[in-house]
Each structure stands twice: as structure tokens, then as C-alpha cells.
XYZ file of C-alpha atoms in Angstrom:
703
model
C -46.517 55.381 -28.615
C -44.418 58.413 -27.688
C -45.841 61.470 -29.489
C -42.470 63.289 -29.456
C -40.871 60.671 -31.732
C -43.958 59.893 -33.785
C -44.041 60.615 -37.514
C -47.231 60.314 -39.545
C -47.388 59.193 -43.183
C -50.374 58.966 -45.533
C -50.932 55.648 -47.308
C -52.668 55.097 -50.661
C -53.743 51.667 -51.845
C -55.080 49.767 -48.798
C -57.677 47.217 -49.885
C -58.397 45.270 -46.722
C -57.892 45.334 -42.960
C -55.763 42.217 -43.129
C -53.397 43.891 -45.610
C -53.147 46.898 -43.271
C -52.207 44.544 -40.407
C -49.503 42.865 -42.549
C -48.133 46.289 -43.532
C -48.044 47.323 -39.855
C -46.030 44.202 -38.975
C -43.665 44.803 -41.932
C -43.052 48.408 -40.807
C -42.321 47.255 -37.251
C -39.551 45.015 -38.666
C -37.802 47.911 -40.475
C -34.372 48.993 -39.130
C -34.652 52.074 -36.891
C -38.396 51.613 -36.268
C -39.358 51.071 -32.610
C -43.109 50.844 -33.104
C -45.784 51.447 -35.754
C -49.551 51.780 -35.812
C -51.743 51.722 -38.922
C -55.088 53.564 -39.049
C -56.934 51.671 -41.810
C -59.999 53.969 -41.849
C -57.923 57.142 -42.222
C -55.304 55.426 -44.445
C -52.242 56.502 -42.490
C -49.366 54.976 -40.533
C -47.757 56.403 -37.378
C -44.100 55.437 -37.016
C -41.982 55.773 -33.882
C -38.308 55.878 -34.759
C -36.466 56.734 -37.968
C -37.187 55.433 -41.458
C -37.637 56.644 -45.050
C -40.584 56.746 -47.446
C -38.654 54.324 -49.727
C -38.323 51.800 -46.862
C -42.046 52.147 -46.035
C -43.023 51.609 -49.681
C -40.818 48.506 -49.719
C -42.705 47.247 -46.628
C -45.941 47.840 -48.556
C -44.713 46.523 -51.915
C -46.928 43.407 -51.567
C -49.931 45.748 -51.929
C -48.278 48.382 -54.195
C -48.804 50.992 -51.470
C -47.887 54.628 -52.149
C -46.558 56.491 -49.087
C -46.257 60.246 -48.621
C -45.460 62.630 -45.795
C -48.577 63.730 -43.885
C -48.241 67.323 -45.098
C -47.253 66.485 -48.682
C -49.782 66.996 -51.465
C -51.940 63.993 -52.311
C -50.506 61.954 -55.193
C -53.196 61.607 -57.801
C -53.638 57.934 -58.642
C -54.271 56.838 -62.177
C -57.936 56.266 -63.065
C -59.189 52.971 -61.625
C -59.268 51.163 -64.999
C -55.665 52.255 -65.797
C -54.050 51.143 -62.504
C -51.085 48.774 -62.872
C -52.579 46.068 -60.627
C -55.640 45.939 -62.895
C -53.652 45.459 -66.118
C -52.679 41.947 -64.984
C -56.391 41.163 -64.534
C -57.153 42.204 -68.136
C -54.326 40.013 -69.495
C -55.362 37.028 -67.354
C -59.007 37.412 -68.393
C -57.971 37.520 -72.080
C -55.865 34.349 -71.636
C -58.786 32.668 -69.839
C -61.205 33.421 -72.704
C -58.686 32.226 -75.352
C -57.963 29.040 -73.351
C -61.689 28.368 -72.891
C -62.253 28.692 -76.670
C -59.280 26.334 -77.272
C -60.741 23.818 -74.803
C -64.027 23.851 -76.749
C -62.083 23.025 -79.918
C -59.460 20.563 -78.607
C -60.978 19.280 -75.360
C -60.255 20.256 -71.747
C -57.251 17.950 -71.291
C -55.368 19.298 -74.328
C -51.947 20.873 -73.740
C -52.805 24.253 -75.392
C -55.775 25.266 -73.163
C -53.908 23.858 -70.126
C -50.899 26.111 -70.864
C -53.272 29.071 -71.367
C -55.064 28.437 -68.048
C -51.701 28.000 -66.259
C -50.436 31.334 -67.657
C -53.675 33.045 -66.577
C -53.189 31.627 -63.044
C -49.535 32.748 -62.835
C -50.074 36.267 -64.280
C -53.263 37.011 -62.360
C -52.220 35.363 -59.101
C -48.500 36.090 -58.695
C -48.920 38.630 -55.846
C -51.601 36.430 -54.235
C -49.283 33.381 -54.282
C -46.351 35.344 -52.869
C -48.483 36.464 -49.897
C -50.158 33.068 -49.505
C -46.966 30.976 -49.593
C -45.250 33.378 -47.178
C -48.206 33.055 -44.772
C -48.244 29.270 -45.205
C -44.594 29.071 -44.218
C -45.527 30.903 -40.987
C -48.743 28.870 -40.466
C -50.769 32.097 -40.766
C -54.193 31.421 -42.238
C -55.866 34.392 -43.924
C -57.739 34.772 -47.202
C -54.483 34.801 -49.220
C -53.421 31.477 -47.651
C -56.833 29.885 -48.248
C -56.979 31.062 -51.872
C -53.389 29.908 -52.591
C -54.096 26.387 -51.250
C -57.367 26.225 -53.211
C -55.835 27.318 -56.546
C -52.729 25.098 -56.272
C -54.992 22.212 -55.235
C -57.290 22.805 -58.238
C -54.269 22.692 -60.564
C -52.990 19.460 -58.935
C -56.298 17.664 -59.513
C -56.444 18.927 -63.116
C -59.067 21.696 -62.677
C -56.929 24.279 -64.506
C -59.889 26.185 -65.942
C -61.608 26.620 -62.588
C -58.296 27.533 -60.930
C -57.805 30.310 -63.499
C -61.393 31.525 -63.040
C -60.917 31.667 -59.248
C -57.702 33.733 -59.659
C -59.376 36.231 -61.980
C -62.570 36.580 -59.941
C -60.495 37.077 -56.793
C -58.369 39.751 -58.524
C -61.544 41.515 -59.716
C -62.944 41.316 -56.177
C -59.791 42.916 -54.714
C -59.802 45.707 -57.317
C -63.460 46.527 -56.661
C -62.851 46.378 -52.894
C -60.000 48.866 -53.291
C -62.248 51.145 -55.349
C -65.141 50.988 -52.850
C -62.844 51.618 -49.847
C -61.526 54.718 -51.621
C -65.165 55.829 -52.039
C -65.790 55.227 -48.319
C -62.799 57.400 -47.405
C -63.708 60.236 -49.760
C -65.618 62.213 -47.078
C -62.515 62.756 -44.955
C -60.236 63.201 -47.981
C -62.516 65.951 -49.287
C -62.183 67.704 -45.897
C -58.385 67.711 -46.286
C -58.664 69.549 -49.593
C -61.051 72.248 -48.314
C -58.561 74.843 -47.076
C -56.107 76.481 -49.512
C -52.411 75.685 -49.074
C -51.406 79.359 -49.559
C -52.760 82.748 -48.497
C -52.199 86.434 -49.240
C -50.509 87.805 -46.121
C -49.601 91.381 -45.160
C -46.582 91.886 -42.904
C -45.938 95.549 -42.193
C -46.589 97.266 -45.534
C -45.596 94.303 -47.707
C -48.155 91.864 -49.171
C -47.004 88.373 -50.185
C -48.307 84.878 -50.979
C -47.223 82.584 -48.125
C -47.563 78.794 -47.671
C -49.827 77.939 -44.711
C -46.963 76.191 -42.860
C -45.100 79.505 -42.727
C -48.016 81.714 -41.638
C -47.569 82.974 -38.063
C -50.096 83.958 -35.394
C -50.681 87.717 -35.728
C -50.157 87.833 -39.521
C -52.839 89.766 -41.426
C -54.577 87.548 -44.018
C -56.335 89.296 -46.911
C -59.306 87.326 -48.274
C -60.927 88.459 -51.524
C -64.524 87.637 -52.575
C -64.813 84.056 -53.857
C -61.712 82.882 -51.981
C -61.519 80.319 -49.182
C -59.882 81.146 -45.868
C -56.598 79.320 -45.285
C -56.380 79.980 -41.520
C -58.530 80.606 -38.418
C -58.629 84.190 -37.202
C -60.527 87.299 -36.119
C -61.903 89.808 -38.648
C -60.184 93.190 -38.180
C -61.623 94.928 -41.254
C -64.494 94.375 -43.680
C -67.913 92.703 -43.723
C -68.905 89.648 -45.733
C -71.121 86.565 -45.823
C -69.129 83.369 -45.193
C -70.270 79.929 -46.259
C -69.315 77.775 -43.237
C -70.899 74.505 -44.465
C -67.546 72.677 -44.494
C -66.990 73.350 -40.779
C -70.431 73.675 -39.186
C -72.747 72.030 -41.719
C -74.789 75.286 -41.983
C -76.156 75.668 -45.503
C -76.979 79.389 -45.103
C -74.008 81.812 -45.260
C -73.262 83.720 -42.032
C -72.482 87.461 -41.929
C -69.072 88.232 -40.430
C -67.758 91.662 -39.461
C -65.118 93.237 -37.204
C -64.182 91.121 -34.116
C -66.024 88.001 -35.421
C -64.259 84.628 -35.407
C -63.698 82.945 -38.800
C -62.451 79.459 -39.717
C -60.078 77.922 -42.256
C -61.924 76.176 -45.097
C -64.882 78.601 -45.143
C -65.770 80.480 -48.354
C -65.827 84.287 -48.492
C -68.800 85.064 -50.726
C -68.940 88.831 -51.258
C -66.773 91.353 -49.340
C -63.034 91.922 -48.867
C -61.905 90.774 -45.405
C -58.761 91.403 -43.416
C -58.247 88.699 -40.803
C -55.746 88.558 -37.955
C -54.488 84.938 -37.805
C -55.065 83.390 -34.335
C -53.870 79.781 -34.821
C -51.059 77.924 -36.591
C -52.114 75.623 -39.436
C -51.963 72.459 -37.275
C -54.218 74.046 -34.622
C -57.054 75.330 -36.817
C -60.583 74.090 -36.209
C -60.473 72.273 -39.580
C -57.180 70.535 -38.649
C -58.727 69.473 -35.318
C -61.832 68.137 -37.088
C -59.721 66.079 -39.523
C -57.570 64.713 -36.680
C -60.588 63.808 -34.519
C -62.447 62.158 -37.422
C -59.396 60.084 -38.362
C -58.942 58.968 -34.763
C -62.651 58.143 -34.604
C -62.396 56.006 -37.753
C -59.621 53.998 -36.078
C -61.769 53.363 -32.963
C -63.329 49.917 -33.011
C -67.092 49.688 -32.688
C -68.453 46.993 -30.315
C -69.770 44.942 -33.259
C -66.337 45.137 -34.924
C -64.678 43.771 -31.787
C -67.118 40.836 -31.914
C -66.416 40.204 -35.621
C -62.629 40.338 -35.125
C -62.831 37.860 -32.250
C -65.150 35.591 -34.235
C -62.882 35.670 -37.335
C -59.878 34.691 -35.205
C -61.459 31.278 -34.496
C -63.528 31.048 -37.686
C -60.634 30.842 -40.217
C -58.757 27.940 -38.535
C -62.127 26.167 -38.132
C -62.743 26.468 -41.897
C -59.267 25.046 -42.651
C -59.998 22.140 -40.275
C -63.415 21.509 -41.864
C -61.888 21.556 -45.372
C -59.224 19.024 -44.276
C -61.890 16.713 -42.792
C -64.002 16.877 -45.989
C -60.954 16.151 -48.174
C -59.924 13.081 -46.134
C -62.912 11.570 -44.258
C -65.320 10.599 -47.123
C -62.561 8.968 -49.282
C -61.499 6.843 -46.263
C -65.014 5.380 -46.340
C -64.967 4.707 -50.063
C -65.563 8.188 -51.529
C -63.797 9.514 -54.628
C -60.568 11.302 -53.603
C -60.642 13.740 -56.530
C -64.278 14.761 -55.873
C -63.855 15.323 -52.120
C -60.497 17.134 -52.440
C -62.270 19.451 -54.895
C -65.132 19.976 -52.390
C -62.592 20.728 -49.646
C -60.835 23.272 -51.857
C -64.188 24.937 -52.583
C -64.811 25.187 -48.809
C -61.452 26.951 -48.391
C -62.530 29.538 -50.985
C -66.051 30.061 -49.647
C -64.689 30.174 -46.090
C -62.616 33.346 -46.668
C -63.788 35.757 -43.952
C -63.390 38.893 -46.165
C -67.046 39.947 -46.155
C -67.394 39.354 -42.421
C -64.220 41.242 -41.482
C -65.059 44.250 -43.689
C -68.767 44.350 -42.694
C -68.369 46.786 -39.761
C -65.351 49.051 -40.458
C -66.567 50.160 -43.908
C -69.915 51.186 -42.399
C -68.223 53.012 -39.493
C -65.717 54.837 -41.748
C -68.490 55.882 -44.158
C -70.923 57.055 -41.449
C -68.324 59.068 -39.499
C -67.041 60.672 -42.727
C -70.584 61.593 -43.818
C -71.332 63.081 -40.373
C -68.149 65.222 -40.501
C -69.187 66.633 -43.890
C -72.525 67.643 -42.341
C -70.946 69.406 -39.357
C -71.213 66.582 -36.799
C -68.129 65.059 -35.159
C -68.670 61.509 -33.872
C -65.660 60.449 -31.792
C -65.711 56.722 -32.633
C -67.661 53.628 -33.644
C -68.749 53.017 -30.035
C -70.587 56.395 -29.935
C -71.976 55.863 -33.428
C -73.577 52.593 -32.286
C -74.640 54.003 -28.903
C -76.437 56.968 -30.534
C -78.519 54.590 -32.627
C -79.735 52.902 -29.410
C -80.683 56.043 -27.422
C -83.875 55.795 -25.363
C -83.696 59.201 -23.605
C -82.057 62.581 -24.250
C -81.554 65.249 -21.587
C -81.120 68.873 -22.689
C -79.583 71.728 -20.808
C -81.996 74.670 -21.175
C -79.864 77.800 -21.447
C -77.915 77.980 -24.691
C -79.210 74.617 -25.901
C -83.020 74.691 -26.139
C -82.867 78.486 -25.779
C -80.508 81.000 -27.401
C -78.856 81.778 -24.047
C -79.188 85.522 -24.664
C -82.060 87.438 -22.953
C -84.266 89.447 -25.318
C -87.184 91.846 -24.817
C -90.389 90.004 -25.694
C -93.121 92.448 -24.557
C -93.376 96.186 -23.905
C -96.659 97.205 -22.179
C -97.082 100.988 -21.810
C -99.339 103.165 -19.651
C -99.812 106.692 -20.969
C -96.523 106.964 -22.897
C -95.390 105.659 -26.307
C -93.273 102.498 -26.590
C -90.339 104.423 -28.094
C -90.406 106.995 -25.270
C -90.349 104.410 -22.437
C -87.658 102.366 -24.232
C -85.467 105.465 -24.734
C -85.749 106.491 -21.040
C -85.140 102.917 -19.764
C -82.179 102.361 -22.144
C -80.649 105.722 -21.182
C -80.827 104.826 -17.468
C -79.560 101.249 -18.027
C -76.781 102.289 -20.444
C -73.448 101.177 -19.008
C -74.988 98.531 -16.734
C -73.399 95.050 -16.943
C -76.658 93.253 -16.143
C -77.832 90.809 -18.896
C -81.382 92.202 -18.690
C -80.032 95.728 -19.275
C -78.232 94.580 -22.440
C -81.536 93.125 -23.717
C -83.237 96.541 -23.301
C -80.338 98.367 -25.013
C -80.556 95.976 -27.989
C -84.306 96.558 -28.253
C -83.816 100.357 -28.200
C -81.095 100.074 -30.877
C -83.405 97.912 -33.004
C -86.004 100.718 -32.826
C -83.329 103.212 -33.925
C -83.600 105.258 -30.709
C -80.816 107.740 -29.944
C -80.849 107.003 -26.180
C -77.134 107.727 -25.675
C -77.794 111.457 -26.097
C -80.391 111.486 -23.290
C -78.874 113.217 -20.247
C -79.075 111.082 -17.084
C -78.324 112.663 -13.658
C -78.043 111.381 -10.088
C -77.920 107.681 -11.123
C -78.185 105.417 -8.074
C -78.312 101.634 -7.728
C -80.865 100.110 -5.330
C -79.236 96.807 -4.311
C -81.117 93.739 -5.480
C -84.128 95.707 -6.692
C -83.160 98.124 -9.477
C -81.917 101.669 -10.154
C -83.161 105.266 -10.051
C -82.042 108.382 -11.957
C -83.144 111.862 -13.108
C -84.041 112.322 -16.770
C -85.198 115.816 -17.833
C -85.663 116.790 -14.166
C -87.975 113.784 -13.504
C -86.952 110.988 -11.111
C -87.502 107.573 -12.723
C -87.217 104.104 -11.215
C -86.325 100.945 -13.201
C -86.490 97.617 -11.403
C -88.371 94.614 -10.082
C -92.062 94.541 -9.015
C -90.881 94.503 -5.365
C -89.213 97.907 -5.856
C -92.506 99.487 -6.959
C -94.532 97.781 -4.219
C -92.299 99.722 -1.812
C -92.040 102.961 -3.850
C -95.702 103.546 -4.767
C -97.923 104.723 -1.922
C -100.734 102.280 -2.777
C -98.548 99.609 -4.394
C -99.102 98.266 -7.918
C -102.640 98.622 -9.323
C -104.681 95.394 -9.627
C -105.019 95.600 -13.461
C -101.238 96.128 -13.893
C -100.532 93.335 -11.402
C -102.767 91.004 -13.447
C -100.771 91.719 -16.645
C -97.536 91.338 -14.677
C -98.555 87.907 -13.315
C -99.649 86.781 -16.792
C -96.192 87.641 -18.225
C -94.422 85.914 -15.312
C -96.491 82.745 -15.844
C -95.080 82.669 -19.389
C -91.604 82.313 -17.812
C -90.612 85.920 -18.462
C -88.696 88.280 -16.170
C -90.572 91.593 -15.911
C -88.883 94.972 -15.294
C -90.933 98.090 -14.552
C -90.348 101.743 -15.445
C -92.125 104.374 -13.358
C -91.964 107.396 -11.094
C -92.769 107.780 -7.408
C -96.433 108.201 -8.377
C -97.174 105.838 -11.294
C -96.003 102.897 -13.444
C -95.273 103.888 -17.033
C -94.279 100.537 -18.565
C -93.795 96.787 -18.097
C -90.836 95.408 -20.061
C -90.775 91.581 -20.251
C -87.433 89.888 -20.931
C -86.900 86.184 -21.637
C -84.256 83.808 -22.899
C -85.752 83.113 -26.313
C -86.381 79.552 -27.413
C -84.363 78.533 -30.488
C -86.440 78.399 -33.658
C -85.437 74.752 -34.167
C -86.088 73.475 -30.597
C -89.813 72.711 -30.910
C -89.442 70.851 -34.228
C -86.405 68.867 -33.013
C -88.172 67.786 -29.798
C -91.232 66.781 -31.872
C -89.051 64.615 -34.151
C -87.339 62.957 -31.167
C -90.672 62.244 -29.453
C -91.891 60.689 -32.734
C -88.820 58.414 -32.676
C -89.971 57.184 -29.259
C -87.147 58.943 -27.400
C -87.900 60.378 -23.944
C -86.957 64.103 -23.888
C -85.940 65.813 -20.642
C -85.057 69.458 -19.905
C -82.591 70.167 -17.104
C -82.110 73.716 -15.813
C -80.930 75.753 -12.861
C -83.804 78.202 -13.507
C -86.877 78.468 -11.284
C -89.847 76.134 -11.682
C -92.115 78.740 -13.303
C -89.654 79.749 -16.062
C -88.682 76.112 -16.669
C -92.336 75.043 -16.982
C -93.059 77.806 -19.497
C -90.047 76.957 -21.707
C -90.597 73.192 -21.350
C -94.245 73.495 -22.381
C -93.293 75.713 -25.331
C -90.741 73.241 -26.773
C -92.744 70.108 -25.873
C -90.291 68.099 -23.726
C -91.708 65.084 -21.842
C -90.083 65.877 -18.469
C -88.939 69.149 -16.841
C -86.446 69.376 -13.960
C -85.761 72.850 -12.519
C -83.667 74.452 -9.744
C -80.782 72.049 -10.441
C -77.157 72.531 -9.451
C -74.452 70.872 -11.658
C -74.316 68.030 -9.115
C -78.102 67.551 -9.357
C -77.853 67.303 -13.159
C -75.172 64.638 -12.790
C -77.326 62.603 -10.349
C -80.384 62.912 -12.588
C -78.399 61.608 -15.613
C -77.301 58.611 -13.499
C -80.943 57.989 -12.553
C -81.990 58.226 -16.225
C -79.311 55.674 -17.174
C -80.720 53.340 -14.545
C -84.163 53.587 -16.179
C -83.229 53.756 -19.880
C -79.641 52.332 -20.123
C -78.737 54.424 -23.186
C -78.993 58.168 -22.454
C -77.555 61.268 -24.152
C -76.900 64.652 -22.556
C -76.897 67.735 -24.800
C -75.151 70.835 -23.440
C -72.516 73.456 -24.173
C -69.602 71.154 -23.327
C -68.233 73.385 -20.561
C -70.806 74.128 -17.818
C -72.397 70.707 -18.167
C -69.140 68.704 -18.199
C -70.066 66.334 -15.277
C -73.471 65.486 -16.784
C -71.981 65.097 -20.287
C -69.392 62.677 -18.895
C -72.004 60.638 -16.986
C -74.263 60.136 -20.043
C -73.837 57.222 -22.478
C -73.215 59.864 -25.141
C -72.233 63.477 -24.363
C -73.296 65.895 -27.120
C -71.778 69.410 -27.228
C -73.581 72.251 -29.017
C -72.005 74.898 -31.240
C -68.502 73.477 -30.990
C -66.816 75.267 -33.910
C -63.961 77.151 -32.308
C -64.705 75.748 -28.830
C -61.660 73.631 -28.020
C -63.077 72.313 -24.723
C -66.241 71.006 -26.372
C -64.285 69.485 -29.262
C -62.028 67.602 -26.848
C -64.504 66.531 -24.136
C -67.727 65.641 -25.946
C -68.402 62.223 -27.531
C -70.327 63.980 -30.301
C -69.905 67.639 -31.253
C -72.558 69.554 -33.240
C -70.339 72.120 -34.950
C -73.052 74.692 -35.685
C -75.447 76.133 -33.124
C -78.213 74.066 -34.715
C -80.199 71.379 -32.908
C -81.452 70.054 -36.273
C -78.168 68.158 -36.516
C -79.310 65.933 -33.616
C -82.176 64.021 -35.339
C -79.903 63.669 -38.408
C -77.140 62.139 -36.232
C -79.597 59.691 -34.614
C -81.011 58.763 -38.029
C -77.477 58.194 -39.400
C -76.545 56.079 -36.359
C -79.709 53.963 -36.604
C -79.052 53.426 -40.321
C -75.403 52.501 -39.595
C -76.500 50.007 -36.905
C -79.034 48.455 -39.279
C -76.450 48.188 -42.079
C -73.833 46.632 -39.763
C -76.392 43.996 -38.632
C -77.431 43.360 -42.257
C -73.781 42.970 -43.292
C -72.900 40.508 -40.509
C -76.093 38.467 -41.046
C -75.653 38.347 -44.828
C -71.930 37.482 -44.596
C -72.612 34.509 -42.336
C -75.799 33.400 -44.148
C -74.171 33.217 -47.603
C -71.263 31.195 -46.147
C -73.702 28.783 -44.489
C -75.744 28.295 -47.689
C -72.568 27.636 -49.712
C -71.261 25.189 -47.083
C -74.572 23.292 -47.109
C -74.096 22.716 -50.867
C -71.246 20.362 -49.891
C -73.780 17.806 -48.589
C -75.218 16.951 -52.032
C -71.781 17.644 -53.584
C -72.997 20.709 -55.509
C -70.393 23.209 -54.281
C -68.000 24.203 -57.085
C -65.039 26.571 -57.054
C -67.057 28.912 -59.262
C -69.942 29.069 -56.788
C -67.461 29.400 -53.906
C -65.639 32.410 -55.380
C -68.910 34.073 -56.412
C -70.244 33.576 -52.868
C -67.100 35.072 -51.312
C -66.606 37.897 -53.818
C -70.318 38.666 -54.049
C -70.690 38.854 -50.260
C -67.686 41.190 -49.893
C -68.871 43.534 -52.625
C -72.468 43.560 -51.403
C -71.562 44.416 -47.781
C -69.234 47.185 -49.035
C -71.844 48.639 -51.392
C -74.479 48.320 -48.656
C -72.213 50.345 -46.329
C -71.744 53.033 -48.979
C -75.501 53.730 -48.765
C -74.620 55.688 -45.603
C -73.102 58.398 -47.838
C -76.658 59.213 -48.962
C -78.042 59.971 -45.477
C -78.697 63.721 -45.457
C -79.809 66.271 -42.881
């Protein structure tokens, strides 16, 4: 479908996948429409060509669909019990009860209860009959066709009461299905309502309230305490704690100050912020999340593809079986009325509603729940795949570790810690080396005023370190090799022992000293994330093989790997080596995930069964390339995602098994002639409602 000509509309009122397919076909037939595609999970239709909302609502009149422009405000539906479609059910049910009481008084064959039952059938089933007869004229067999044949057949053989009961139970089933599908979609709909539709904007000296569609990149957005941000941007003034749960799933507010990135839909808790807008409303991180989740809900899971294929052959088979049961036994002396009734009951029980809805409701619910908890799952296929993972490979830097070097140990010889830190920071100030920045941060944390220390004759010693004069004393800062060469007798044995001990812990050690002595050992390491150890423990408990992949040396890798508890450690790897190792893992375990930053590890992420990107809020590359994106920089979202996927897989299997089992049991009741229309409709309606309610249990899976 050509994106340039594509127009998106929101749809309210879908009850079933089949109805969505009929609506799609109806839209395709509209004048001026070249193509149309319905996304049932996200409740929207994409139209290529020109049409109007009135024409689209006419195409969806059979289902009383309400259509609105994608950007228009959501039309609040009446409460469920007040909806127009449901009023007909109440009237039909009242007529059914009155007719049943009349039949008790006058007998079932009397004209009064018969008229009452007939009215109940017509009022409650008018939309059903219109769809069913239209389908019958086209030889299209779906649940509406099967129900229409069954109800008309029941009336023809004099079973007016049961025909009316079937109509009413079916109408109740559809209403409850509509209600439960709305519940399943509520996760994504709540995301759409997160960001405000207006913001206070300053242009020049003038402040004004502006609709988000009219806010431009570069506008200054003023956000007061207690307000939500309407747009993505960079803080230019102010400091405040922002609740980012809607975007990243983080429950703890995050402090934001000048030059920090902020996202639409987050809540400003305390301070006044001025934010320079960096993205248009359609490009915000929240807008991207909503778009990706909706696309994911439209993706078919493998089990759904199986169900759809099965249903394609199943429905005609049921119609054939019903025809055989209606005709074959009477030809061998059976009672025509009895066996036609049994055949009609088979048509009702054979409706594939529960089977067809068994997978998509679970997928829509699980993906919506994940999005609310800061995890983007790109489709049903990845949802199912994650539940089957046997091994997970982690990039080390920035995934298991924070990716930012930090000073872990300061060992001094004859001087105070503050003194050696101040001298080292003064010498390293201005250096671009990551280890230098770690020392500067440590000195700042100690409140040392190292920038006022006068440094003279600074000189870099290539590959080994630096030297400079501080207070007329020449100091050296650098690697152990530098001091082995500088000191006349090399490094003392006791200092060397401490140095080796720190290196065995996977730390990089820098030394401060003069030409005569060593004054300090400063150990720097990429710190392990607080969550890494616990997450790896949980995954190992689940029986998942955990692997750490890194380009670091063997010693550092071993120290970090041992600390977090991974099963396997692979060091000194180039990007190509990571890719080959993932391929090897897939050969051994079939279903393998790779967790990385979504940029450096792109080849390995692509080669894995599931590529998981870390800390993806605001990272466009990760959002677009990964199969699953963990929006916050929190590995704890990984066990939650696996748990949700396993639960979704289990529920999908339960739904398919139950849907088929209840049909089989009901069909077997034909043998002794016990199957009635009442049992048939309860079996069909009950199965559909139970699989839908079972799927809604996925809303309760929490981090």
C-alpha cells in the first residue's frame, strides 16, 4: 500500500476478526478507494484513495461501527449496558420470558407464545439475518451464515422457543465479546491518552497555549509541576524529577536538568522546566511506541496462522457434516424432524468463533500489557519465540555493565586519598580518555577543587600515560609499564602484589608517582549494573543458558562474568565473532536471544531468534531494528518479558485445546441424540467467552 496516499482512521465497535474482514472488503468496494487494510488489534483502517467518514461508516453499518480521523479525539461510547445494540437484546429477552410464560399456560403450539417467540427472533436477530442471508447468497460460510440457517431451520420444524433462545444467547455472546475486546485493547488506548493535546509554548517574548499539531521544532515548552509533557525535547532551564513510567516502565522518578532529554507523556513532579522541542508530534518517542505496538498487534503469530488455516477448512466441513446428519439417518428410517434438529444443532456448535479468537486476543493483550510496562514487542512471532528461549547472549559493555568507567579503589602510599585524587585529577583535567573522566568524577564526588591546582609542563607519553609539574614537583600518571621504566628499581614487590590482585578483579589500574616512588594505585572498572546479578540468577533458574560476549580481554571478562554469574564467557570478540557465535548457539539451542544496545551489536541482534535492545527510549535505531526493545536501562524487564511470553504461549495453547475439545464433546452428543440447540449455543458462546476471559488474564502479569 502506497504510504503517500494512505489515510488512517480509527474504528470503534469491532467485535470479531470476521467482522473486521467483512468491513475491509466493504471499504475496498467504495468508490474512490484503491485498497484498504484493517488492523483488528489496533482497531484502525488504512485506506488508499479518497473517501469520507460517512462512506466508511456506511460500509461498517452492519456492525454499527463508529469511524473517526486518526488524530481526532476519541468518541466516548455510551456505557456498555446503554449501547443501542444491547437494547434489542433486552426487548427480545423480555419477549422470550413472556412467551415462555404463555406457553406454560396455553401450551407450546398455541398462537400467542409462537407469535412472541417469532417477534423475539426477528427483533434480536435482524442484523444477524441480514449478514447471514447476504453471505448465503454468496456461498460464504461464517458464523453468521451457520446461525441464520440454524435459527430459520428451528422455526421451520416448529422449535420457535429454542430458535428465540439461540438468537438471544448469540446476541449476548456478541455483546460480551465486544466488551472483552475493548478491555483487551485498553492498554494501547491508554497510551494514546497519556500525552496532553496542548502545551504552553513561548515564542519570542509571547507565551501561548498551542495544540500539539502546531508546535514546531525549536519552540520553548514551559512545563509546570504536576503537568505532563506534550512533546519530546531537551531541558534548557530548570531541574525536576520526571515520572517516566509511561515510556520506560521505570517506577522511580528520574531527575532531569539542563541538557537532559525528556519525553512526551512523562509527568513533571516538582520543578518548573523549560524544554526546547526537538521532534514534531508524529515523531515523538510516544508516537513511535504507539505506532510500533499497533503494527505488532496486526502481526500474526505462528499459532494464529495455523488457526486461520484450520478454520478455512473446518467451517465447510461442519456444514457438510450437518447436511449428512440431516439427510443420512432419515434415509435409513430415522425421524426427519429429529435429525434435521440435530443437524441444526451441529451448525450452531460448529461456529469457529472461539477457535478464531483464541490467539489474537491473547497476542493483543500481551503486547499491550508489555508496552505499558516499558517493553516493546514487535509482533506475535517474537512474543511466542521469547516464551521458547533456551539461551540468551548478553553484550557486556552497556548491557551487563553500566558502560561508564568508574573509580573502584584508591590505594595510597604516604599521602591522603584526597591529596592524590586532587593531583591526579588536576593533571588529567582536559584529557578525553574515558579513564581520566572516571578520575575527575571521583574527585568531584569528594568535593575537591582540583581545577585551581596549577599544572605546568604537561606532556603526554604515548601509550603509557602523562607527566606534569605540580607545585614544582614532577608527577607521572599512567600504566604499570610506565613506572617499570621510570623507577630505578621498578615497582616494589608489595605494591606489585596489590596491583596484580586488582587486575585479577578485571580492573584497569593507573598509578600516580614521581621519579623516585609510587604514591597511589587508582583502580578503574566498568561497573556491573545493580540488576545484572539478580537477572542472570532468575534466568538460570528458568533453565536458560546465559552467555556473555565481549571485545574485552579474557581477564576482565572472567572477572565480570564471575561477578554476574553467567554460564559461559566469550572474550576478545570482534563484531563478526559475535555474529558467528550467535549462529553456533542457534545450532545448539534453536531459540536464542541476543541482548545489546541495538547499534554496535546490530549483526548479532539480527542473527538471533529474538534481538533485544537495551535502553531504547529516544534511540531511534534500537526502536526500529530490535525485535524487542526494553525502553528503560533496566535488565529487570527481561525476566518479566519472558514470563509474559511463557504465560501468553500457555494461554494460547489452552485456548486452542479448549475450543476444539468443547466442540468435540458437543458433537459426540449427536450419537445418542442428546445435542440440543440450547447446549449447542451454550457450548459455542461459553467457549468464546472463556477463551477471551482467559486471554485477559495476561493484563495481570506484572514486573
